[in-house]
Coordinates of C-alpha atoms in Angstrom, one line a residue:
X221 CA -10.7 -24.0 21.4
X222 CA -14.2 -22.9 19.5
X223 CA -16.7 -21.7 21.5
X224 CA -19.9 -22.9 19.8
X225 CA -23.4 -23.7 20.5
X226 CA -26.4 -24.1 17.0
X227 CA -24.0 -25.4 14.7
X228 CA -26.0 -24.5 12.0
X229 CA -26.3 -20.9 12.6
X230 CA -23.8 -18.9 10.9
X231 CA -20.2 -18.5 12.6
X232 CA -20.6 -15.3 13.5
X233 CA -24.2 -15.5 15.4
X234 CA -22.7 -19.4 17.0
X235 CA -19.3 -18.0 18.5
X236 CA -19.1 -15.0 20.3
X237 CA -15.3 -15.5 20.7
X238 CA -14.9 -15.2 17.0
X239 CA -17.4 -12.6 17.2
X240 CA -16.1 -10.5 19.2
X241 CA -12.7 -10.7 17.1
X242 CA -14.4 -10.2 13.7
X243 CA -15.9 -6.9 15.1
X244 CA -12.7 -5.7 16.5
X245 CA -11.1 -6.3 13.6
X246 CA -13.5 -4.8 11.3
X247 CA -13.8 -1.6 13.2
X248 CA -9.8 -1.3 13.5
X249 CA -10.3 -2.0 9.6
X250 CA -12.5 0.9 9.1
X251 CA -10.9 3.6 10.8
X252 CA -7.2 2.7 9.4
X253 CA -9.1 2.8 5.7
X254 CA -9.9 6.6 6.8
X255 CA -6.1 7.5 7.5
X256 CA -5.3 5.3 4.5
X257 CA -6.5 8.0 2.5
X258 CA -6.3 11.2 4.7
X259 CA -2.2 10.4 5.6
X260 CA -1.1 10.9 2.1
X261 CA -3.5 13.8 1.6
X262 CA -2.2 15.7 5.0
X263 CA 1.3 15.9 3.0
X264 CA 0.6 16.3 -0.7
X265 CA -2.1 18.9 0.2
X266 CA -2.2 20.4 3.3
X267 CA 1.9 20.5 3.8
X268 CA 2.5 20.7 0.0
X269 CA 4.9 18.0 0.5
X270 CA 7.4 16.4 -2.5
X271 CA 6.7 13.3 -4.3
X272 CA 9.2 11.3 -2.7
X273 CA 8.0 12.2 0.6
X274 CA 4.2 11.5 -0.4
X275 CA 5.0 8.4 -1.5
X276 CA 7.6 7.3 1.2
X277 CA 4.7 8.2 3.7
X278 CA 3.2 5.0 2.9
X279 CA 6.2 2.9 4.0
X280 CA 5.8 4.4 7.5
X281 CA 3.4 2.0 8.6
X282 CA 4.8 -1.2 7.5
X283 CA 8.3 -0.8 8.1
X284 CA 8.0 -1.3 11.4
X285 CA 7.5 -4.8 10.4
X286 CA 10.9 -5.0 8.4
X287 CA 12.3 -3.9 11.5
X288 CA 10.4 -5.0 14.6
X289 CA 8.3 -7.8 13.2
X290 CA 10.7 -11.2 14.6
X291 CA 10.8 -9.7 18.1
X292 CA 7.1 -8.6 18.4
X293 CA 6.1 -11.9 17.5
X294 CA 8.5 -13.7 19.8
X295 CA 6.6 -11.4 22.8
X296 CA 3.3 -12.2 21.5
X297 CA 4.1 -15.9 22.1
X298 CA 5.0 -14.6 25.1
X299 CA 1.9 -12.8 26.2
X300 CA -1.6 -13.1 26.8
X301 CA -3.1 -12.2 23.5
X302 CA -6.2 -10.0 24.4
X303 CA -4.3 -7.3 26.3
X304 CA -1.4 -7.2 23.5
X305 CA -3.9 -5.6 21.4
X306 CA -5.7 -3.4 24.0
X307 CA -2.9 -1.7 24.4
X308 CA -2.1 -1.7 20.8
X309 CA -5.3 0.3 19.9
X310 CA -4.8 2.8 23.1
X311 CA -1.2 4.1 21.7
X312 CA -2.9 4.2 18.0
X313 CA -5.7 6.6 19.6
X314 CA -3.2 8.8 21.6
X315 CA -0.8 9.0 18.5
X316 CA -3.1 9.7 16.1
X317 CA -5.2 12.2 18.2
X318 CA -1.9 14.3 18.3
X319 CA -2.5 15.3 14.4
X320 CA -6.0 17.1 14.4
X321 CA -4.1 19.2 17.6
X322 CA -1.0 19.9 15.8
X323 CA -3.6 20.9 12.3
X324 CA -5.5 23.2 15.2
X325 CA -3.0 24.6 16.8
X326 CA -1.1 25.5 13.1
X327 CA 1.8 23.6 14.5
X328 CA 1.9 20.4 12.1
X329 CA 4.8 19.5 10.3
X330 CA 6.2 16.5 8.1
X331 CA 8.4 15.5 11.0
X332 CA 5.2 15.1 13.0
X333 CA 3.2 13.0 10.3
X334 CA 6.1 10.4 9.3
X335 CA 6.7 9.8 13.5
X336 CA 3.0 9.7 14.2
X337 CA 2.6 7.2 11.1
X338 CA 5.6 5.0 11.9
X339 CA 4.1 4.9 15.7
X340 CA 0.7 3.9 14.8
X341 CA 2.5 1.2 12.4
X342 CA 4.6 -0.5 15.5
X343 CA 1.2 -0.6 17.2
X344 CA -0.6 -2.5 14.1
X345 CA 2.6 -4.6 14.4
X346 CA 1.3 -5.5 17.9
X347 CA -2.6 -5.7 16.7
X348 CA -2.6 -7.7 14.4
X349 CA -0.2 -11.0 15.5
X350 CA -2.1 -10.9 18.6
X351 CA -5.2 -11.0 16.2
X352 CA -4.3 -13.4 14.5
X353 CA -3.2 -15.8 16.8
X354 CA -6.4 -15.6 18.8
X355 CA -8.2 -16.7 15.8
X356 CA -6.4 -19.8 15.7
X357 CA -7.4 -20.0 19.1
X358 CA -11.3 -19.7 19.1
X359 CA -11.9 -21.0 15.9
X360 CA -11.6 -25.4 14.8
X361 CA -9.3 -25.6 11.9
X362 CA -12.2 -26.5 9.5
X363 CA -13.8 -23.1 10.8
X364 CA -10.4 -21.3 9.0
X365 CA -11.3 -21.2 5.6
X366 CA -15.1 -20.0 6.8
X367 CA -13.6 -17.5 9.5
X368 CA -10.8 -16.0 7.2
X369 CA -13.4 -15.8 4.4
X370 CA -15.4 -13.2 7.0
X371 CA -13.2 -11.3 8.2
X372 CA -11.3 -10.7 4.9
X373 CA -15.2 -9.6 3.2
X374 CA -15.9 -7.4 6.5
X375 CA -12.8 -6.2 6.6
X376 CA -12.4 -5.3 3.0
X377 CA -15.9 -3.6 3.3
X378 CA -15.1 -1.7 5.8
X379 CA -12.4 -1.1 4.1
X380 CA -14.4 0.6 1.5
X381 CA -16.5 2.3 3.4
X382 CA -13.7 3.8 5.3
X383 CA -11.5 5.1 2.4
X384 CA -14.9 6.5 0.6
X385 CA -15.5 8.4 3.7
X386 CA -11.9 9.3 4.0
X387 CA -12.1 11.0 0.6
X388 CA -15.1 12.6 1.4
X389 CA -14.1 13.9 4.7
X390 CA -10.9 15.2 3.2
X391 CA -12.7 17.4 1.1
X392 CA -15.5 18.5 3.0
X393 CA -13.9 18.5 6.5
X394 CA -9.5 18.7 5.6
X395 CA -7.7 15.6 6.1
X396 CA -6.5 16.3 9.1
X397 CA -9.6 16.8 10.9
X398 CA -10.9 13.4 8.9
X399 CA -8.5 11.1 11.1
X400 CA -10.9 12.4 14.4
X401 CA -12.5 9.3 12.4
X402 CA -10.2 6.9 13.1
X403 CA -9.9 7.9 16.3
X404 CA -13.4 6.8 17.0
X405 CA -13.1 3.4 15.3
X406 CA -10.3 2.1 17.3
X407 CA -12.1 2.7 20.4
X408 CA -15.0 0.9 19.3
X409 CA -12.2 -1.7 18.6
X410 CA -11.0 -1.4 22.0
X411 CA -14.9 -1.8 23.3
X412 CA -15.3 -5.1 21.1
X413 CA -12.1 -6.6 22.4
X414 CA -13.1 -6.5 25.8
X415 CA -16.1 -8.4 25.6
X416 CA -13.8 -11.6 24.3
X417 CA -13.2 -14.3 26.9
X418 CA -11.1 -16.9 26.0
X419 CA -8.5 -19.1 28.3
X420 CA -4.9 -18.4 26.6
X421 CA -2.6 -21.0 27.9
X422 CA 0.5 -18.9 26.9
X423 CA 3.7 -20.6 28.9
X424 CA 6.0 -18.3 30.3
X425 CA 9.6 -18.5 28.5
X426 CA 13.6 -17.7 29.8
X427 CA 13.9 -14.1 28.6
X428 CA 17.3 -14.9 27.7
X429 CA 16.3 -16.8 24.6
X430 CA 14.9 -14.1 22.7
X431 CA 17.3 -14.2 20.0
X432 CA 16.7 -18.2 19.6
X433 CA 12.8 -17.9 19.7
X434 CA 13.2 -15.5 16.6
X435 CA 15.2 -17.6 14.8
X436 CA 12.9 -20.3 15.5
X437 CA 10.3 -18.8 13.9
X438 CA 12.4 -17.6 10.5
X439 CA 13.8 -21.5 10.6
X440 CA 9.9 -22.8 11.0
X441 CA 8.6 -19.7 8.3
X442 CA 11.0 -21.3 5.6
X443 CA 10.7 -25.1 6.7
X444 CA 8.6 -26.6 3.8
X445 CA 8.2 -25.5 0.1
X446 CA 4.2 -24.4 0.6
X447 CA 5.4 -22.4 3.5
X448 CA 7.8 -20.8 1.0
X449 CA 5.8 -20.6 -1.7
X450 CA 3.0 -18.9 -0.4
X451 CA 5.2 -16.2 1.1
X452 CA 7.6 -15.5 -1.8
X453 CA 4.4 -15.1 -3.5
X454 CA 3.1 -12.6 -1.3
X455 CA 6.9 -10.6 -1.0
X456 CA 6.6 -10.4 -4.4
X457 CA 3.3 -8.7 -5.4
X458 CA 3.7 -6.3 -2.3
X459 CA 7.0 -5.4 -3.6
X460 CA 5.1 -4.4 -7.1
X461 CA 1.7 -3.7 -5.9
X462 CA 2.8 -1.3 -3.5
X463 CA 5.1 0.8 -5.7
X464 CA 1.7 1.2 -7.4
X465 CA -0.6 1.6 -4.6
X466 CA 2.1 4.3 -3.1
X467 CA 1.8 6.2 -6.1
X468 CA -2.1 6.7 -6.3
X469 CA -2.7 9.7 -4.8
X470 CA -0.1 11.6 -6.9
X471 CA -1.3 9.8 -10.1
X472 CA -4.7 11.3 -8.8
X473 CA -4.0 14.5 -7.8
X474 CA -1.2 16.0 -9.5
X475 CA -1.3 13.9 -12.8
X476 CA -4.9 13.5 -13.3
X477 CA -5.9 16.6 -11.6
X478 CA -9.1 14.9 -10.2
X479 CA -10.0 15.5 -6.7
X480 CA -9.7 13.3 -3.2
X481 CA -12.6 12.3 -3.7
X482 CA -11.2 10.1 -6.7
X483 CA -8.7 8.8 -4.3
X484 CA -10.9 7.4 -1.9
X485 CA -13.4 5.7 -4.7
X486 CA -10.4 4.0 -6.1
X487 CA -9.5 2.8 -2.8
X488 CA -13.1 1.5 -1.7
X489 CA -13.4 0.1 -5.2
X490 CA -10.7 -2.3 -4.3
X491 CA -11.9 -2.7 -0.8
X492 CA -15.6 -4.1 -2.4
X493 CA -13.7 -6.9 -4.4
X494 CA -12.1 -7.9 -1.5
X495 CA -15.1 -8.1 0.4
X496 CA -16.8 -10.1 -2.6
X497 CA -13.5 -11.9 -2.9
X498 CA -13.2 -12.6 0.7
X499 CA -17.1 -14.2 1.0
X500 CA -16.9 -16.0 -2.2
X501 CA -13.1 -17.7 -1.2
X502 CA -15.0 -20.4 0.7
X503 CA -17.1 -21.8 -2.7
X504 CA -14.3 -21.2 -5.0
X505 CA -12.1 -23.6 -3.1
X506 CA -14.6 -26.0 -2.8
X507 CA -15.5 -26.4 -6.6
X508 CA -12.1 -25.3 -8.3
X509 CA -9.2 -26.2 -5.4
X510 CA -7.5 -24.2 -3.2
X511 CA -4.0 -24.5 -5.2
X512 CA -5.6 -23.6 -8.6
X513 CA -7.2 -20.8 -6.7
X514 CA -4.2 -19.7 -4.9
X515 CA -1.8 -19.9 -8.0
X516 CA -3.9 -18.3 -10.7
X517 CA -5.9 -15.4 -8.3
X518 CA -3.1 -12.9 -8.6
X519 CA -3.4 -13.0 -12.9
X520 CA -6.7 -10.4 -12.8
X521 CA -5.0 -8.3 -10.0
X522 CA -2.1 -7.6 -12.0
X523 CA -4.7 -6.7 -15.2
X524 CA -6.7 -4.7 -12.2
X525 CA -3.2 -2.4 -11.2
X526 CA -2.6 -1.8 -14.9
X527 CA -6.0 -0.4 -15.5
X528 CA -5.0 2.7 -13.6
X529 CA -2.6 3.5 -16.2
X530 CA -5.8 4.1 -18.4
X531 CA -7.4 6.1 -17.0
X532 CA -8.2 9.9 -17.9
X533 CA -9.7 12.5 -16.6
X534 CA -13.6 12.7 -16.1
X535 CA -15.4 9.6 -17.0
X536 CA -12.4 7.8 -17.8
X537 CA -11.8 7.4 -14.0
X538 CA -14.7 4.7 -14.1
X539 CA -11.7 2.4 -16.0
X540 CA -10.0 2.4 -12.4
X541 CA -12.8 1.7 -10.3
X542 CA -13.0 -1.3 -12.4
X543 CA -9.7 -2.7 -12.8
X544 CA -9.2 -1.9 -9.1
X545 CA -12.3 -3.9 -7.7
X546 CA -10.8 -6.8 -9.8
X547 CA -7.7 -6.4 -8.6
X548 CA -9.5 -6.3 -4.6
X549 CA -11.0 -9.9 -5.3
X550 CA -7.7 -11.5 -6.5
X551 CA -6.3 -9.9 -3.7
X552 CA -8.5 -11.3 -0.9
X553 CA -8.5 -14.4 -2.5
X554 CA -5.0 -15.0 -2.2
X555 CA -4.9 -13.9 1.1
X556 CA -7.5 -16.1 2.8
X557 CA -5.8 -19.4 1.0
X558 CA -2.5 -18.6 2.6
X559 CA -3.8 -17.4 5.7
X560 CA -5.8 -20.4 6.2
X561 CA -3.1 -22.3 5.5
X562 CA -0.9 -21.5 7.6
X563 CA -2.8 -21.5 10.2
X564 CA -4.0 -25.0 9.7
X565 CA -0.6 -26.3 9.9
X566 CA 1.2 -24.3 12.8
X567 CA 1.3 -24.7 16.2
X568 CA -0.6 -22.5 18.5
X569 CA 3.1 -21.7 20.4
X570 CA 4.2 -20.9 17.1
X571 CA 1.7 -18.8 15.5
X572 CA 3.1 -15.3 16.5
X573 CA 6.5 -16.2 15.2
X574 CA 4.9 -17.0 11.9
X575 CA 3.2 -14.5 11.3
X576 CA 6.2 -12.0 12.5
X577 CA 8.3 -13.6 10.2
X578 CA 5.8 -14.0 7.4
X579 CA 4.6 -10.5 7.6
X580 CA 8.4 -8.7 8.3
X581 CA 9.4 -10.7 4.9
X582 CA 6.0 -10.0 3.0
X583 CA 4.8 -6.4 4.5
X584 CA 8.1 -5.5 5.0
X585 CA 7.9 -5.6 1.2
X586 CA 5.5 -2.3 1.2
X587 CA 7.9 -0.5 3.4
X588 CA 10.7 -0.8 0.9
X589 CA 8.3 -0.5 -2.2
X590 CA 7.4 3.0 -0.6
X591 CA 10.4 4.2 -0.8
X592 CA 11.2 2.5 -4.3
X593 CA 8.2 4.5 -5.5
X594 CA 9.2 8.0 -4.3
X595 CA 12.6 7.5 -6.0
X596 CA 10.8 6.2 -9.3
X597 CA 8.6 9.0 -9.3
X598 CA 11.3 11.4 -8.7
X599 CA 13.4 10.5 -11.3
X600 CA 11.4 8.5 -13.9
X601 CA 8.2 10.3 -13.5
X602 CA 5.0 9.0 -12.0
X603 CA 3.2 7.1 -14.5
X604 CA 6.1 5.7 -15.5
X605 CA 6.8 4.7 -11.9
X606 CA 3.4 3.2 -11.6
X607 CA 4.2 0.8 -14.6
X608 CA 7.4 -0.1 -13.3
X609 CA 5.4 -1.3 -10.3
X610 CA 2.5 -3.3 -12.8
X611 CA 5.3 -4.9 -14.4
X612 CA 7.2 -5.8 -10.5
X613 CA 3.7 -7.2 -9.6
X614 CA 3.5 -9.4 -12.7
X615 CA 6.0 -11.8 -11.2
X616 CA 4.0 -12.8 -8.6
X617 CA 1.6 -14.9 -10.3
X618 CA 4.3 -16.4 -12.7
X619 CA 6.1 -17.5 -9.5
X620 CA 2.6 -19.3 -8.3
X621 CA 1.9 -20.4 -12.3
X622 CA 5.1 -22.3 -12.5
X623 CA 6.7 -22.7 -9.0
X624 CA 7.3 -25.6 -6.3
X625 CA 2.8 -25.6 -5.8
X626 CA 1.9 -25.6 -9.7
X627 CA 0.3 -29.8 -9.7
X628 CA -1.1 -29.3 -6.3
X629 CA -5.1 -29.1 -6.0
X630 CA -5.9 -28.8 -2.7
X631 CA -3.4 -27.2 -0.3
X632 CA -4.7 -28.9 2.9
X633 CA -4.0 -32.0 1.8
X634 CA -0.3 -31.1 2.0
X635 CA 2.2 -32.7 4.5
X636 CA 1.8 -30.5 7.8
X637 CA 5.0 -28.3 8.3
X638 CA 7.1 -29.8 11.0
X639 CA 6.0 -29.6 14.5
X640 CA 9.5 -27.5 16.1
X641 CA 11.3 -28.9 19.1
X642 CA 10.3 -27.4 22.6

């Protein structure tokens, strides 16, 4: 459980368990920001790559999850948490590193980014169940709302401060050598990790039952209606937000004809809502309701990802950097609702099955959207394919507006989701 001492000091400065998690995560935020943006660059610039394969690029890190997801989780359950994700961040650092050499040596190819993208996305896989079941571990289940609230604002600053640099550094430095970057962050996560001490009572399972244990955890992910709700929700806008956010860098660069740097501020834009989002999540629920602020958050996002479609040339960027911070605080609203959530309600054993088969339904979402987006833009043309992706989005809230959750005002007061069998 929480490791606390001044309770009323903030979180962060009272558990050093939770600490040491929030900076791990933050740094691992900030140096995935800068490949966020110099990935996509490395094939529409520097390998003069086709739309499709720009825009598939960005599926390369969450389809893992589509395909991997059920049984990572079942081996997180498994495992001890901590060293799950230390060896998580030590394959991102040696795949990654191998892109700078191959841009040295005059060696990299497009065969070489998609591989080293889809490897650092099986490790992320890895990262961030183990992460998030360890913060259900060190932190009292009315320290969620609070904990998620920090980590979503640090992250999302980082965030912004990563794909700001990212842009910068793509410009200045060539995207390639900008990833040394991330490099660097994720072994300062890997230096953070280590300092966590927490006792993980993980019990040892049959190996056999693999197969069960997953579909344990997709019977437990669609076992009550909030459970459902909040991730068909979350399926949803990734499927339409990230047709949108796939297609950014080509609306950028070779619609637009602005620079990277345009690419990054968009990016960090969004990032700085979720931060404010993220911070501000804790005081919204208190005076509005976590359901109304759950169902209604995703309404500006949807206005935020259409702003883009606005946008021209010169000053008239400053109508994205808008629309997308908006669209950053819906965002990190949403998410720290229906993370806290489900954490409150599942069972420690549990909790890297959920979030498996949560994240290979909802993020698996991105993976195909990707590709969805590179076919759209191929075919229909990129703005258009951007708008086709606004309008996908728009269903999201209209599920939340009028679905199973629309009379309820505070989620926590639901029915817990059932306890499974052992």
């Amino acid at each position: 459980m929480a490791e606390t001492t001044a309770p009323n000091a903030s979180l962060v400065r009272r558990n050093p368990n939770f600490r040491s998690l929030w900076l791990s995560a933050t740094a691992g935020v900030f140096g995935t920001a800068v490949a966020a943006v110099a990935l996509p660059v490395i094939a529409a610039v520097e390998l003069a790559a086709s739309d499709f394969a720009v825009a598939a690029l960005a599926g390369m890190a969450f389809l893992p999850w589509l395909l991997f997801g059920l049984p990572i989780g079942v081996w997180v359950d498994r495992w001890p948490r901590k060293p799950v994700i230390v060896w998580s961040l030590v394959v991102r650092v040696v795949s990654l590193a191998t892109l700078p050499l191959g841009y040295w040596l005059g060696a990299l190819t497009l065969a070489q980014l998609f591989l080293v993208a889809f490897i650092a996305g099986t490790s992320s896989v890895f990262f961030s169940l183990a992460d998030q079941a360890l913060v259900q571990q060190v932190l009292t289940g009315d320290e969620l709302v609070e904990g998620n609230g920090i980590v979503t604002a640090s992250g999302a600053a980082a965030d912004a401060a990563g794909r700001g640099i990212g842009g910068w550094l793509a410009v200045v430095l060539g995207a390639s050598n900008a990833l040394l970057v991330q490099v660097g962050a994720s072994i300062a996560s890997l230096a953070a990790i280590s300092s966590l001490h927490v006792h993980e009572g993980v019990a040892p399972r049959a190996e056999h039952r693999i197969f069960a244990e997953m579909v344990d955890g997709l019977r437990y992910t669609f076992s009550t209606a909030p459970l459902r709700a909040i991730l068909f929700n979350a399926a949803l806008w990734n499927l339409g937000g990230s047709v949108v956010a796939s297609l950014m860098v080509l609306l950028v660069i070779r619609v637009l004809g602005e620079s990277e740097v345009w690419v990054g501020l968009l990016m960090a834009a969004t990032s700085l809502g979720g931060a404010v989002g993220g911070l501000g999540a804790r005081r919204l629920t208190e005076l509005l309701g976590s359901g109304p602020v759950w169902r209604w958050s995703m309404v500006p996002g949807v206005l935020g990802y259409g702003s883009l479609l606005l946008m021209t040339p010169g000053p008239g960027m400053i109508i994205g950097l808008v629309g997308m911070f908006v669209m950053g605080v819906s965002i990190a609203l949403n998410i720290v609702v229906g993370t806290s959530f489900r954490q409150r309600v599942c069972p420690p054993a549990m909790m890297g099955r959920l979030g498996a088969a949560t994240r290979m339904v909802s993020w698996g979402m991105l993976g195909i959207a990707s590709l969805l987006a590179g076919l759209l833009a191929q075919t229909l043309g990129i703005a258009t394919a951007v708008l086709v992706g606004v309008l996908l989005a728009t269903a999201a809230p209209i599920a939340a507006i009028f679905g199973p959750l629309r009379s309820i005002h505070r989620l926590e007061d639901l029915e817990q989701a059932p306890t499974p069998a052992p």
